[in-house]
Amino acid sequence: MGKNENKKKVPETTISRLFVYLREVTELSKIKIKTISSAELGERTNLSDAQVRKDLGYFGQFGVSGSGYSVSGLRDELQKILGKDKTQKVALVGVGHLGSALLSYSGFSKHRLDIVAAFDTDIRKIGKNLEGVLIQSIQEVAQVIKEKKIFLAIITVPLGEAQEVADLLVESGVECILNFAPVSLSVSEGVKVKDVDLSRELETLSYFLDNGD
Amino acid sequence: MGKNENKKKVPETTISRLFVYLREVTELSKIKIKTISSAELGERTNLSDAQVRKDLGYFGQFGVSGSGYSVSGLRDELQKILGKDKTQKVALVGVGHLGSALLSYSGFSKHRLDIVAAFDTDIRKIGKNLEGVLIQSIQEVAQVIKEKKIFLAIITVPLGEAQEVADLLVESGVECILNFAPVSLSVSEGVKVKDVDLSRELETLSYFLDNGD
DNA sequence: TAGATTGTTAATCGATTAACAATC
DNA sequence: TAGATTGTTAATCGATTAACAATC
């Protein structure tokens, strides 16, 4: 029962691309383009037509043979699939350079993610307001997270503190962590963690530059 | 000829993990641990023993049957493979929140990437020094990049300016771009681009939170 | 209708995992 | 030697690409 009657698992890469399609058709609808083919949409997003159709095919049949997809129709479908209407409350721990960047990242406001709490250990920062979010003491994490029923947190603290912070977050009820500290966090079963290591991404790329393709 | 006699292509994911192994064995060597097995190294990096051995196997035979890998030996080999001794000069375009974060990211100083030039359009920022790097006018990009022979650039400008900046960079001789603006850049053949869309990564993760695993 | 484009199946590609003989 | 662990091949898994009948 439920919406997942046909259980072919959707790859994470597909979901990720769906956000790209959504962005694209949202732009197209603004400039009054009515219809787009998978080939055109693929060209605009640097993907193949087959990939576009395959990705959409996981969720239904949105196109019309011979003419393609309705731009506004596809936009609405994608919004429904990706749940853009729901807003996800997020806590941010570590208001350093990167934390501030994420906090002010314009993307958040117009999307499904809303940073509603920020924490730091630095007394000079605590009590201040950044982008409309109050920076609180790390000691209040547990209370605030429970109070506000926050299930997703972003960790932007230094390497040495990341695991400790993660433990605290999980203990407080967080189920999903996006970790920007360059460690692989270990958390209890059921908690979802994604490590985003910017330094490593940069280094990997630069390796491929040096060594050809 | 050259080092790539056996041409089995190394996956980018492998290179990426090599940086993780390097970080781990560097830590281990600091605390005087002499030897580590693929199973132990895998456990510490949340990877399987088979994965560790496979990854290393692309580059040679560094282990000893029955006892594992020499920590310092593996560290040195990985450093050699990843070219940590060489320092790659990098230009950063867009000194906003995220740009500042990357600029100050401690990771850079101790790794192979060195931001040697930063650019912005904001007159209030131009001429200032951030983390020891002079912020220059975007109009000087071409000249500085050629002068300093910079082949890698990081784009942290707003969405609308990214493609324009990319064109300018490529024209100036940049061969590799790490793009943090949420667009898929189109560049001429031969130029390597990696798009890192933090907002999209966040959204993708939060989708999976909402929808179970 | 003829042309265009979908949705979907099959083929391909590539990466991860399992298994095990070789070996210290 | 016996036990442990490697390096590597084969099996599996999963995602991308190609192909094409169905259809507007």
Short mmCIF file of C-alpha atoms in Angstrom, two decimals, chain A residues 12 90-93 102 108 113 151-157 169 174-181 185 191-197, chain B residues 197-206:
data_model
loop_
_atom_site.label_atom_id
_atom_site.label_comp_id
_atom_site.label_asym_id
_atom_site.label_seq_id
_atom_site.Cartn_x
_atom_site.Cartn_y
_atom_site.Cartn_z
CA GLU A 12 19.78 8.66 -5.38
CA VAL A 90 17.10 22.14 9.94
CA ALA A 91 19.62 22.84 12.70
CA LEU A 92 23.09 24.09 11.94
CA VAL A 93 25.94 23.38 14.34
CA LEU A 102 25.21 27.85 4.36
CA PHE A 108 17.51 27.69 1.41
CA LEU A 113 15.01 23.37 3.76
CA PHE A 151 15.18 15.81 12.36
CA LEU A 152 17.89 17.12 10.09
CA ALA A 153 21.11 18.81 11.15
CA ILE A 154 24.13 20.22 9.38
CA ILE A 155 27.53 19.90 11.00
CA THR A 156 30.06 22.59 10.17
CA VAL A 157 32.36 22.34 13.17
CA LEU A 169 22.59 15.40 17.82
CA VAL A 174 18.18 14.01 14.87
CA GLU A 175 17.73 11.35 12.20
CA CYS A 176 19.69 12.81 9.35
CA ILE A 177 23.03 14.57 9.31
CA LEU A 178 24.85 16.42 6.62
CA ASN A 179 28.45 16.53 7.71
CA PHE A 180 30.98 18.99 6.33
CA ALA A 181 33.78 18.06 8.73
CA LEU A 185 31.08 9.91 11.29
CA VAL A 191 20.54 7.52 11.31
CA LYS A 192 21.39 8.74 7.85
CA VAL A 193 24.64 10.60 7.35
CA LYS A 194 26.06 12.21 4.31
CA ASP A 195 29.64 13.36 4.41
CA VAL A 196 30.48 16.24 2.14
CA ASP A 197 34.18 16.81 2.14
CA ASP B 197 25.71 22.10 -5.82
CA LEU B 198 25.45 22.26 -2.07
CA SER B 199 21.82 23.23 -2.07
CA ARG B 200 20.97 20.27 -4.27
CA GLU B 201 22.96 17.90 -2.10
CA LEU B 202 21.05 19.09 0.91
CA GLU B 203 17.73 18.74 -0.82
CA THR B 204 18.52 15.28 -2.13
CA LEU B 205 19.45 14.12 1.33
CA SER B 206 16.36 15.58 2.90
#
